[in-house]
mmCIF file of C-alpha atoms in Angstrom:
data_model
loop_
_atom_site.group_PDB
_atom_site.id
_atom_site.type_symbol
_atom_site.label_atom_id
_atom_site.label_comp_id
_atom_site.label_asym_id
_atom_site.label_seq_id
_atom_site.Cartn_x
_atom_site.Cartn_y
_atom_site.Cartn_z
ATOM 1 C CA MET L 27 -0.003 -0.146 -0.284
ATOM 2 C CA TRP L 28 1.190 3.440 -1.015
ATOM 3 C CA THR L 29 1.654 5.468 1.958
ATOM 4 C CA ALA L 30 2.459 9.174 3.004
ATOM 5 C CA GLY L 31 5.796 7.753 4.041
ATOM 6 C CA CYS L 32 6.697 6.327 0.615
ATOM 7 C CA THR L 33 5.650 9.393 -0.779
ATOM 8 C CA GLN L 34 8.091 11.564 1.308
ATOM 9 C CA ARG L 35 10.854 9.382 0.664
ATOM 10 C CA MET L 36 10.104 9.547 -3.361
ATOM 11 C CA HIS L 37 10.598 13.493 -3.053
ATOM 12 C CA ILE L 38 13.842 12.857 -1.318
ATOM 13 C CA VAL L 39 15.294 10.463 -3.747
ATOM 14 C CA LEU L 40 14.422 13.029 -6.790
ATOM 15 C CA ALA L 41 16.018 15.904 -5.271
ATOM 16 C CA VAL L 42 19.549 14.013 -4.689
ATOM 17 C CA LEU L 43 19.023 13.128 -8.753
ATOM 18 C CA LEU L 44 18.348 16.765 -9.654
ATOM 19 C CA CYS L 45 21.282 18.069 -7.445
ATOM 20 C CA CYS L 46 23.802 15.288 -9.205
ATOM 21 C CA LEU L 47 22.543 16.293 -12.635
ATOM 22 C CA HIS L 48 22.571 20.082 -12.149
ATOM 23 C CA PRO L 49 25.219 21.002 -9.923
ATOM 24 C CA THR L 50 25.422 24.129 -7.746
ATOM 25 C CA ASP L 51 28.919 24.248 -6.630
ATOM 26 C CA THR L 52 30.652 27.126 -8.846
ATOM 27 C CA THR L 53 34.141 25.822 -7.864
ATOM 28 C CA LEU L 54 33.771 23.341 -10.069
ATOM 29 C CA THR L 55 33.348 25.566 -13.612
ATOM 30 C CA HIS L 56 36.143 26.821 -15.225
ATOM 31 C CA PRO L 57 36.380 30.476 -16.125
ATOM 32 C CA PRO L 58 36.242 31.187 -19.603
ATOM 33 C CA THR L 59 39.994 31.156 -21.526
ATOM 34 C CA THR L 60 41.528 34.568 -22.139
ATOM 35 C CA ILE L 61 43.473 35.166 -25.569
ATOM 36 C CA PRO L 62 46.518 37.500 -24.658
ATOM 37 C CA PRO L 63 46.560 40.485 -26.913
ATOM 38 C CA THR L 64 48.841 40.712 -29.615
ATOM 39 C CA HIS L 65 51.518 43.977 -30.061
ATOM 40 C CA THR L 66 51.928 45.404 -33.479
ATOM 41 C CA HIS L 67 55.419 47.092 -34.328
ATOM 42 C CA ARG L 68 56.458 48.940 -37.006
ATOM 43 C CA SER L 69 59.456 47.517 -38.917
ATOM 44 C CA LEU L 70 60.310 45.224 -35.992
ATOM 45 C CA PRO L 71 61.133 41.446 -35.921
ATOM 46 C CA PRO L 72 58.165 39.632 -34.258
ATOM 47 C CA PHE L 73 60.471 38.695 -31.319
ATOM 48 C CA VAL L 74 60.414 42.231 -30.271
ATOM 49 C CA ASP L 75 58.284 43.129 -27.701
ATOM 50 C CA VAL L 76 59.193 47.007 -26.702
ATOM 51 C CA LEU L 77 59.969 49.746 -29.185
ATOM 52 C CA PRO L 78 63.411 51.249 -28.504
ATOM 53 C CA PRO L 79 62.357 54.665 -26.921
ATOM 54 C CA GLY L 80 64.335 57.207 -29.306
ATOM 55 C CA PRO L 81 65.129 57.548 -32.916
ATOM 56 C CA PHE L 82 66.370 53.651 -34.302
ATOM 57 C CA PHE L 83 67.165 52.563 -37.949
ATOM 58 C CA ASP L 84 64.943 50.232 -40.033
ATOM 59 C CA LEU L 85 67.688 48.141 -41.506
ATOM 60 C CA ASP L 86 65.842 46.819 -44.174
ATOM 61 C CA ARG L 87 64.718 49.809 -46.048
ATOM 62 C CA SER L 88 68.211 50.926 -45.446
ATOM 63 C CA GLY L 89 70.389 48.699 -47.834
ATOM 64 C CA ASN L 90 73.385 49.161 -49.941
ATOM 65 C CA ILE L 91 73.073 50.106 -53.311
ATOM 66 C CA THR L 92 74.367 48.876 -56.997
ATOM 67 C CA ALA L 93 73.801 51.981 -59.530
ATOM 68 C CA LEU L 94 74.515 52.055 -63.308
ATOM 69 C CA VAL L 95 76.938 54.876 -64.358
ATOM 70 C CA ASN L 96 75.383 57.631 -65.548
ATOM 71 C CA THR L 97 72.051 57.023 -64.177
ATOM 72 C CA PRO L 98 70.416 58.137 -60.726
ATOM 73 C CA ALA L 99 71.540 56.741 -57.714
ATOM 74 C CA LYS L 100 69.216 56.907 -54.477
ATOM 75 C CA LEU L 101 70.511 55.984 -50.907
ATOM 76 C CA ASN L 102 67.818 55.635 -48.718
ATOM 77 C CA CYS L 103 67.652 56.022 -44.562
ATOM 78 C CA ARG L 104 64.677 55.133 -42.983
ATOM 79 C CA VAL L 105 64.760 56.548 -39.341
ATOM 80 C CA ASN L 106 61.771 55.164 -36.758
ATOM 81 C CA ARG L 107 60.810 57.844 -34.136
ATOM 82 C CA ILE L 108 63.017 60.476 -35.234
ATOM 83 C CA GLY L 109 60.930 63.419 -33.489
ATOM 84 C CA ASN L 110 62.318 66.549 -33.878
ATOM 85 C CA ARG L 111 66.260 65.493 -34.740
ATOM 86 C CA THR L 112 67.859 66.016 -37.974
ATOM 87 C CA VAL L 113 69.317 63.898 -40.512
ATOM 88 C CA SER L 114 72.464 64.337 -42.581
ATOM 89 C CA TRP L 115 74.348 62.509 -45.134
ATOM 90 C CA LEU L 116 78.181 62.593 -45.052
ATOM 91 C CA ARG L 117 80.768 60.773 -47.404
ATOM 92 C CA ASP L 118 83.127 58.458 -45.380
ATOM 93 C CA ARG L 119 86.157 58.946 -47.462
ATOM 94 C CA ASP L 120 86.912 62.640 -46.880
ATOM 95 C CA THR L 121 84.141 62.849 -44.023
ATOM 96 C CA HIS L 122 82.599 65.420 -46.457
ATOM 97 C CA LEU L 123 79.079 66.767 -45.257
ATOM 98 C CA LEU L 124 76.790 66.665 -48.103
ATOM 99 C CA THR L 125 73.268 67.396 -46.995
ATOM 100 C CA VAL L 126 71.622 68.210 -43.473
ATOM 101 C CA GLY L 127 67.759 67.917 -43.034
ATOM 102 C CA PRO L 128 66.386 69.259 -46.685
ATOM 103 C CA TYR L 129 69.343 71.345 -47.285
ATOM 104 C CA THR L 130 72.569 70.385 -49.598
ATOM 105 C CA TYR L 131 75.792 71.522 -48.614
ATOM 106 C CA THR L 132 78.331 70.791 -51.206
ATOM 107 C CA SER L 133 79.035 72.369 -54.510
ATOM 108 C CA ASP L 134 78.299 69.094 -56.379
ATOM 109 C CA GLN L 135 74.823 69.991 -57.633
ATOM 110 C CA ARG L 136 74.538 66.080 -58.500
ATOM 111 C CA PHE L 137 73.833 65.410 -54.471
ATOM 112 C CA ARG L 138 70.401 66.318 -52.984
ATOM 113 C CA SER L 139 68.246 65.343 -49.701
ATOM 114 C CA GLN L 140 64.939 63.902 -50.659
ATOM 115 C CA HIS L 141 62.307 63.766 -48.187
ATOM 116 C CA THR L 142 58.488 63.930 -47.671
ATOM 117 C CA PRO L 143 56.867 65.634 -44.849
ATOM 118 C CA GLY L 144 55.579 62.904 -42.612
ATOM 119 C CA SER L 145 58.050 60.379 -44.224
ATOM 120 C CA GLU L 146 60.413 58.120 -42.058
ATOM 121 C CA ASP L 147 62.293 58.103 -45.177
ATOM 122 C CA TRP L 148 65.562 60.547 -45.721
ATOM 123 C CA ALA L 149 67.139 59.879 -48.994
ATOM 124 C CA LEU L 150 70.744 61.162 -50.529
ATOM 125 C CA THR L 151 70.065 60.964 -54.500
ATOM 126 C CA ILE L 152 72.770 61.505 -56.773
ATOM 127 C CA THR L 153 71.909 62.466 -60.671
ATOM 128 C CA ASN L 154 74.530 60.992 -63.129
ATOM 129 C CA ALA L 155 76.326 58.937 -60.819
ATOM 130 C CA GLN L 156 80.002 57.995 -61.749
ATOM 131 C CA VAL L 157 82.393 55.175 -60.811
ATOM 132 C CA ARG L 158 84.246 57.830 -58.867
ATOM 133 C CA ASP L 159 80.739 58.148 -56.488
ATOM 134 C CA SER L 160 81.525 54.232 -55.365
ATOM 135 C CA GLY L 161 81.934 53.529 -51.609
ATOM 136 C CA LYS L 162 80.951 54.301 -48.006
ATOM 137 C CA TYR L 163 78.316 56.862 -47.156
ATOM 138 C CA GLU L 164 76.856 57.633 -43.437
ATOM 139 C CA CYS L 165 73.498 58.515 -42.531
ATOM 140 C CA GLN L 166 73.641 60.612 -39.068
ATOM 141 C CA VAL L 167 70.455 61.264 -36.586
ATOM 142 C CA SER L 168 71.155 64.258 -34.520
ATOM 143 C CA THR L 169 70.537 62.655 -30.876
ATOM 144 C CA THR L 170 72.895 63.218 -28.091
ATOM 145 C CA ALA L 171 75.177 60.340 -28.682
ATOM 146 C CA LEU L 172 75.183 60.673 -32.966
ATOM 147 C CA LEU L 173 73.098 57.731 -33.970
ATOM 148 C CA ARG L 174 75.019 56.494 -37.356
ATOM 149 C CA HIS L 175 74.288 54.135 -40.291
ATOM 150 C CA TYR L 176 76.454 53.485 -43.111
ATOM 151 C CA ILE L 177 75.619 52.447 -46.562
ATOM 152 C CA TRP L 178 77.784 51.409 -49.519
ATOM 153 C CA LEU L 179 77.245 52.613 -53.037
ATOM 154 C CA THR L 180 78.579 50.846 -55.939
ATOM 155 C CA VAL L 181 78.523 52.493 -59.674
ATOM 156 C CA VAL L 182 79.159 50.090 -62.260
ATOM 157 C CA GLU L 183 79.938 50.231 -65.939
ATOM 158 C CA PRO L 184 78.321 48.222 -68.572
ATOM 159 C CA ASN L 185 80.761 45.232 -68.958
ATOM 160 C CA THR L 186 81.237 42.653 -71.960
ATOM 161 C CA VAL L 187 83.316 39.621 -72.054
ATOM 162 C CA ILE L 188 84.184 36.650 -74.543
ATOM 163 C CA LEU L 189 84.325 33.527 -72.012
ATOM 164 C CA GLY L 190 87.697 31.601 -72.272
ATOM 165 C CA GLY L 191 89.487 34.580 -74.024
ATOM 166 C CA PRO L 192 92.293 36.192 -74.345
ATOM 167 C CA ASP L 193 93.221 33.016 -76.802
ATOM 168 C CA VAL L 194 91.088 30.198 -77.468
ATOM 169 C CA TYR L 195 92.986 26.812 -79.394
ATOM 170 C CA ILE L 196 90.883 24.991 -81.788
ATOM 171 C CA ASN L 197 91.757 21.693 -83.755
ATOM 172 C CA ARG L 198 91.361 21.508 -87.393
ATOM 173 C CA GLY L 199 87.846 19.901 -88.285
ATOM 174 C CA SER L 200 86.284 20.883 -85.053
ATOM 175 C CA SER L 201 83.553 23.501 -84.195
ATOM 176 C CA ILE L 202 84.704 27.086 -83.053
ATOM 177 C CA ASN L 203 82.095 27.952 -79.934
ATOM 178 C CA LEU L 204 82.317 31.332 -78.421
ATOM 179 C CA THR L 205 80.185 32.810 -75.979
ATOM 180 C CA CYS L 206 79.862 36.503 -75.314
ATOM 181 C CA VAL L 207 78.364 38.024 -71.864
ATOM 182 C CA VAL L 208 76.968 41.647 -71.531
ATOM 183 C CA ASP L 209 76.483 42.528 -67.693
ATOM 184 C CA PHE L 210 75.067 45.971 -66.377
ATOM 185 C CA ALA L 211 73.958 47.352 -69.690
ATOM 186 C CA PRO L 212 71.286 50.063 -68.999
ATOM 187 C CA SER L 213 68.950 47.618 -71.234
ATOM 188 C CA PRO L 214 69.320 44.594 -73.019
ATOM 189 C CA PRO L 215 71.203 45.146 -76.334
ATOM 190 C CA ASN L 216 69.224 45.733 -79.310
ATOM 191 C CA HIS L 217 71.893 44.489 -81.463
ATOM 192 C CA LEU L 218 75.163 42.225 -80.781
ATOM 193 C CA VAL L 219 77.111 41.958 -83.627
ATOM 194 C CA TRP L 220 79.652 39.423 -84.174
ATOM 195 C CA SER L 221 82.768 40.307 -86.536
ATOM 196 C CA HIS L 222 85.754 38.277 -87.828
ATOM 197 C CA ASN L 223 89.240 40.201 -88.650
ATOM 198 C CA SER L 224 87.107 43.490 -88.424
ATOM 199 C CA LYS L 225 84.586 42.004 -90.862
ATOM 200 C CA VAL L 226 80.933 41.278 -89.541
ATOM 201 C CA ILE L 227 79.949 37.983 -89.866
ATOM 202 C CA ARG L 228 77.386 36.982 -91.999
ATOM 203 C CA TYR L 229 75.382 33.805 -91.194
ATOM 204 C CA ASP L 230 73.840 33.403 -95.000
ATOM 205 C CA SER L 231 77.617 33.317 -96.306
ATOM 206 C CA ASP L 232 78.854 31.109 -98.747
ATOM 207 C CA ARG L 233 80.969 29.558 -95.854
ATOM 208 C CA GLY L 234 78.123 28.187 -94.395
ATOM 209 C CA GLY L 235 78.093 26.232 -90.717
ATOM 210 C CA VAL L 236 77.776 29.361 -88.889
ATOM 211 C CA SER L 237 74.886 30.191 -86.320
ATOM 212 C CA VAL L 238 74.565 32.612 -83.573
ATOM 213 C CA VAL L 239 71.810 32.069 -80.395
ATOM 214 C CA THR L 240 71.209 35.006 -78.126
ATOM 215 C CA GLU L 241 69.237 35.427 -74.666
ATOM 216 C CA LYS L 242 68.419 38.797 -73.837
ATOM 217 C CA GLY L 243 68.110 40.045 -69.985
ATOM 218 C CA ARG L 244 69.374 41.533 -67.181
ATOM 219 C CA ARG L 245 72.382 39.342 -68.230
ATOM 220 C CA THR L 246 72.647 39.063 -71.848
ATOM 221 C CA THR L 247 74.904 36.084 -73.494
ATOM 222 C CA THR L 248 75.047 35.280 -77.316
ATOM 223 C CA SER L 249 77.175 32.201 -78.755
ATOM 224 C CA LEU L 250 78.826 31.955 -82.198
ATOM 225 C CA LEU L 251 79.127 28.423 -83.468
ATOM 226 C CA VAL L 252 81.388 27.931 -86.384
ATOM 227 C CA ARG L 253 81.418 24.477 -87.802
ATOM 228 C CA ASP L 254 84.264 22.404 -88.900
ATOM 229 C CA ALA L 255 87.032 25.218 -88.709
ATOM 230 C CA SER L 256 89.707 25.663 -91.218
ATOM 231 C CA HIS L 257 93.064 27.710 -91.030
ATOM 232 C CA SER L 258 90.835 30.449 -92.485
ATOM 233 C CA ASP L 259 88.697 30.721 -89.668
ATOM 234 C CA SER L 260 92.072 31.902 -87.139
ATOM 235 C CA GLY L 261 92.086 35.063 -86.341
ATOM 236 C CA THR L 262 90.540 37.861 -84.288
ATOM 237 C CA TYR L 263 86.492 37.844 -83.430
ATOM 238 C CA ALA L 264 85.004 40.667 -81.838
ATOM 239 C CA CYS L 265 81.599 40.883 -79.935
ATOM 240 C CA THR L 266 79.970 44.172 -80.248
ATOM 241 C CA PRO L 267 76.748 45.016 -78.156
ATOM 242 C CA THR L 268 74.800 48.302 -78.102
ATOM 243 C CA ASP L 269 75.278 50.518 -75.130
ATOM 244 C CA ALA L 270 78.257 48.314 -74.355
ATOM 245 C CA PRO L 271 81.855 47.989 -74.727
ATOM 246 C CA THR L 272 83.252 45.716 -77.544
ATOM 247 C CA ALA L 273 85.159 42.129 -76.280
ATOM 248 C CA THR L 274 87.569 40.391 -78.591
ATOM 249 C CA VAL L 275 89.581 36.964 -78.389
ATOM 250 C CA ASN L 276 92.007 35.356 -80.279
ATOM 251 C CA VAL L 277 91.283 31.966 -82.099
ATOM 252 C CA HIS L 278 94.117 29.802 -83.132
ATOM 253 C CA ILE L 279 93.618 26.886 -85.766
ATOM 254 C CA LEU L 280 95.855 24.120 -84.747
ATOM 255 C CA ASN L 281 97.083 20.847 -86.918
ATOM 256 C CA GLY L 282 96.696 18.575 -83.889
ATOM 257 C CA GLU L 283 99.335 20.190 -81.851
ATOM 258 C CA HIS L 284 98.774 20.482 -78.297
ATOM 259 C CA GLN L 285 97.642 23.694 -77.022
ATOM 260 C CA GLU L 286 100.878 23.280 -74.397
ATOM 261 C CA ALA L 287 103.143 23.082 -77.341
ATOM 262 C CA MET L 288 101.965 26.410 -78.718
ATOM 263 C CA GLN L 289 102.382 28.037 -75.476
ATOM 264 C CA HIS L 290 105.474 27.008 -74.446
ATOM 265 C CA ASN L 291 107.262 26.376 -77.944
ATOM 266 C CA ASN L 292 110.654 27.163 -75.984
ATOM 267 C CA TYR L 293 110.306 24.263 -74.050
ATOM 268 C CA PRO L 294 112.732 21.861 -75.889
ATOM 269 C CA THR L 295 115.545 24.537 -75.923
ATOM 270 C CA SER L 296 115.197 25.178 -72.073
ATOM 271 C CA THR L 297 115.233 21.534 -71.431
ATOM 272 C CA LEU L 298 118.502 20.547 -73.907
ATOM 273 C CA LEU L 299 120.123 23.563 -72.170
ATOM 274 C CA SER L 300 119.329 22.121 -68.413
ATOM 275 C CA THR L 301 120.937 18.711 -69.990
ATOM 276 C CA THR L 302 124.108 20.156 -71.209
ATOM 277 C CA LEU L 303 124.637 22.180 -67.672
ATOM 278 C CA LEU L 304 124.045 19.026 -65.962
ATOM 279 C CA LEU L 305 126.548 17.071 -67.919
ATOM 280 C CA SER L 306 129.144 20.082 -67.643
ATOM 281 C CA ALA L 307 128.724 19.775 -63.924
ATOM 282 C CA LEU L 308 129.294 15.975 -64.017
ATOM 283 C CA GLY L 309 132.582 16.570 -66.254
ATOM 284 C CA ILE L 310 134.035 18.498 -63.804
ATOM 285 C CA LEU L 311 133.145 16.759 -60.587
ATOM 286 C CA LEU L 312 134.747 13.682 -62.411
ATOM 287 C CA VAL L 313 138.130 15.684 -63.174
ATOM 288 C CA VAL L 314 138.459 17.040 -59.665
ATOM 289 C CA LEU L 315 137.869 13.637 -58.212
ATOM 290 C CA LYS L 316 140.757 12.222 -60.248
#
């Protein structure tokens, strides 16, 4: 028989079950996970957490420069947190002051200070750069203890070279294969002319067997191939590109002789002289022993 006592006990069991299913002890709960704030720095490595207090150089944007002769050269110096300080440029080899802030302090009008208000870039520009301008330049910030950064400028001229020169030795009947390389040209040469003994080589001449392969770019190469070489193919070959100097090489056609013999044709004479001296010394030694 279901009694009031049974009902009371049932209520107690239900209460215990509810407590187990819905705990109210807040000590068992976990606080929400917080994401630490990220730091954003201008021009600093990701592992740097604190910006320097005063001016500092951005080295990634203040690097060495290579410029082509007779073209403008621009040396950039980026200074973060410069405040009211001034940036100056000096030439290291003679400690000559070139610019202070936006002002130029040299009689060479090719040098100019370049800066946009609000920018962190302070540039030294050289119009019509020359090879003599190559060297080390100093970017200086007017802090109490002067802040210095050095930048190297290299001014290069167009250069042409024929690989393997100045003399190339080829066996008669073999192929002459010459490669001409052009570096530091202001632009890829429009034309590259091969000549033999001051005469322009014609690829459709009766001689035949002559071909050229050219690849243009920052470094331009052109290869001349002359098949079945004969003595008439010996002489001076020249590679002449536009906007770059001419390079030459002397080609020697051999009748199966070794190159070493051509280069050291006095070797047998020297060997004979050494042998003669040795025999003379032995003769004198024998006379002394007797």
